[in-house]
Amino acid sequence: MSNFTTFTHFYENWLEQLHKLVNQLSSAPRPPSSPDQHHHLVQLVHQVMCHYAEYYKLKAQATERDAVSVLTAPWASSLERSLHWIAGWRPTTAFHLVYTESSIRFESHIVDILRGLRTGDLGDLSPSQFRRVSELQCETVKEENAITEELSEWQDGASEVIGECGDEFEKKIGRLISVIKRADDLRLKTVQKVVELLTPQQAVEFLIGAAELQFGIRGWGINHDRKRTNF
């Protein structure tokens, strides 16, 4: 069994477990009405974050074995690959998700909010939370641009890799490995920082939204690929 057949199986199992975790998030009482329920939300968020960390740990190992294959993301559908930024989702997507979820929930509770009632959900972000989200977004954009530039420089010299062997070849592949790992580190770090600035209830809603977006794009992409291969 090839390395990427193994990783694909891992990814499919990982997604299945993510589905189960999201079901637990969705069924958890919100807002929490007791310390026990609050602690339960905190534990669920921790479990999901550990699950994401496990994915990036295994992906880093796959990258070290075959960085070029990781860059082509053979485990993803063609739709997913078309939306990829360096073999995965663009980190700044997290902020667009926060703003979208916040806007939707704010509009649905606007009458209560105008009456001074607090909902405690993503539609009820405080000014300091919005400020921190904006700051994080700016920081993440800068890091994204720096990594994109590094990959571009690598690609400019990619033709030199053909026919090379020995130390020079290993150095170029090593640089690609570094770029992919930096991109994945930024993805995980971005989610971690967003979750940290949210309340447990808001973090649960954010993680549900992120997972549902991932599931939706993957499901649509797989169906599209199946239809295309039937022609």
mmCIF file of N, CA and C in Angstrom, residues 3 9 24 56 73-74 77 79 90 99 110 130 134 145 160 164 166 172 184 202 224 227-228:
data_model
loop_
_atom_site.group_PDB
_atom_site.id
_atom_site.type_symbol
_atom_site.label_atom_id
_atom_site.label_comp_id
_atom_site.label_asym_id
_atom_site.label_seq_id
_atom_site.Cartn_x
_atom_site.Cartn_y
_atom_site.Cartn_z
ATOM 1 N N ASN A 3 2.166 5.243 0.343
ATOM 2 C CA ASN A 3 2.043 6.213 1.425
ATOM 3 C C ASN A 3 0.757 7.007 1.320
ATOM 4 N N HIS A 9 -6.732 6.872 3.405
ATOM 5 C CA HIS A 9 -7.566 6.111 4.354
ATOM 6 C C HIS A 9 -7.637 6.831 5.696
ATOM 7 N N GLN A 24 -21.705 15.903 18.256
ATOM 8 C CA GLN A 24 -21.655 16.164 19.694
ATOM 9 C C GLN A 24 -21.718 17.671 19.972
ATOM 10 N N TYR A 56 -2.859 17.491 11.131
ATOM 11 C CA TYR A 56 -1.675 18.192 10.637
ATOM 12 C C TYR A 56 -0.381 17.475 11.023
ATOM 13 N N ALA A 73 -2.416 17.151 -3.512
ATOM 14 C CA ALA A 73 -3.569 16.749 -2.685
ATOM 15 C C ALA A 73 -4.425 15.657 -3.329
ATOM 16 N N PRO A 74 -3.870 14.458 -3.542
ATOM 17 C CA PRO A 74 -4.624 13.390 -4.200
ATOM 18 C C PRO A 74 -5.827 12.883 -3.411
ATOM 19 N N SER A 77 -11.118 16.145 -3.694
ATOM 20 C CA SER A 77 -11.849 16.184 -4.956
ATOM 21 C C SER A 77 -11.298 17.320 -5.810
ATOM 22 N N LEU A 79 -12.895 19.822 -7.008
ATOM 23 C CA LEU A 79 -13.414 21.098 -6.516
ATOM 24 C C LEU A 79 -12.594 21.585 -5.335
ATOM 25 N N ARG A 90 -7.354 28.185 2.705
ATOM 26 C CA ARG A 90 -6.662 29.442 2.972
ATOM 27 C C ARG A 90 -6.979 29.898 4.398
ATOM 28 N N TYR A 99 -17.127 36.383 10.386
ATOM 29 C CA TYR A 99 -17.948 37.541 10.022
ATOM 30 C C TYR A 99 -19.308 37.103 9.468
ATOM 31 N N ILE A 110 -31.822 40.277 16.073
ATOM 32 C CA ILE A 110 -31.694 41.734 16.167
ATOM 33 C C ILE A 110 -32.738 42.355 17.090
ATOM 34 N N PHE A 130 -14.252 41.784 18.187
ATOM 35 C CA PHE A 130 -14.156 42.213 16.786
ATOM 36 C C PHE A 130 -12.792 42.833 16.490
ATOM 37 N N SER A 134 -10.037 41.356 13.828
ATOM 38 C CA SER A 134 -9.460 42.201 12.771
ATOM 39 C C SER A 134 -7.937 42.196 12.826
ATOM 40 N N ASN A 145 0.837 35.955 2.700
ATOM 41 C CA ASN A 145 1.569 36.563 1.583
ATOM 42 C C ASN A 145 3.034 36.143 1.582
ATOM 43 N N GLU A 160 14.642 23.611 -12.501
ATOM 44 C CA GLU A 160 16.011 23.194 -12.257
ATOM 45 C C GLU A 160 16.073 21.853 -11.526
ATOM 46 N N GLU A 164 18.094 16.771 -11.698
ATOM 47 C CA GLU A 164 19.065 16.948 -10.624
ATOM 48 C C GLU A 164 19.002 15.784 -9.647
ATOM 49 N N GLY A 166 21.183 14.262 -5.763
ATOM 50 C CA GLY A 166 22.133 14.598 -4.726
ATOM 51 C C GLY A 166 21.699 15.761 -3.852
ATOM 52 N N LYS A 172 16.255 21.527 -2.605
ATOM 53 C CA LYS A 172 15.046 22.100 -3.215
ATOM 54 C C LYS A 172 13.786 21.437 -2.668
ATOM 55 N N ASP A 184 0.567 24.772 6.660
ATOM 56 C CA ASP A 184 -0.267 23.988 7.570
ATOM 57 C C ASP A 184 -0.186 24.511 9.002
ATOM 58 N N GLN A 202 -19.429 30.340 21.544
ATOM 59 C CA GLN A 202 -19.084 30.896 20.236
ATOM 60 C C GLN A 202 -18.092 29.987 19.500
ATOM 61 N N HIS A 224 -19.559 15.817 -8.082
ATOM 62 C CA HIS A 224 -19.184 16.364 -9.392
ATOM 63 C C HIS A 224 -18.190 15.445 -10.094
ATOM 64 N N LYS A 227 -20.001 12.300 -11.410
ATOM 65 C CA LYS A 227 -20.784 12.579 -12.618
ATOM 66 C C LYS A 227 -19.886 12.738 -13.831
ATOM 67 N N ARG A 228 -18.758 13.394 -13.645
ATOM 68 C CA ARG A 228 -17.831 13.632 -14.751
ATOM 69 C C ARG A 228 -17.253 12.329 -15.267
#
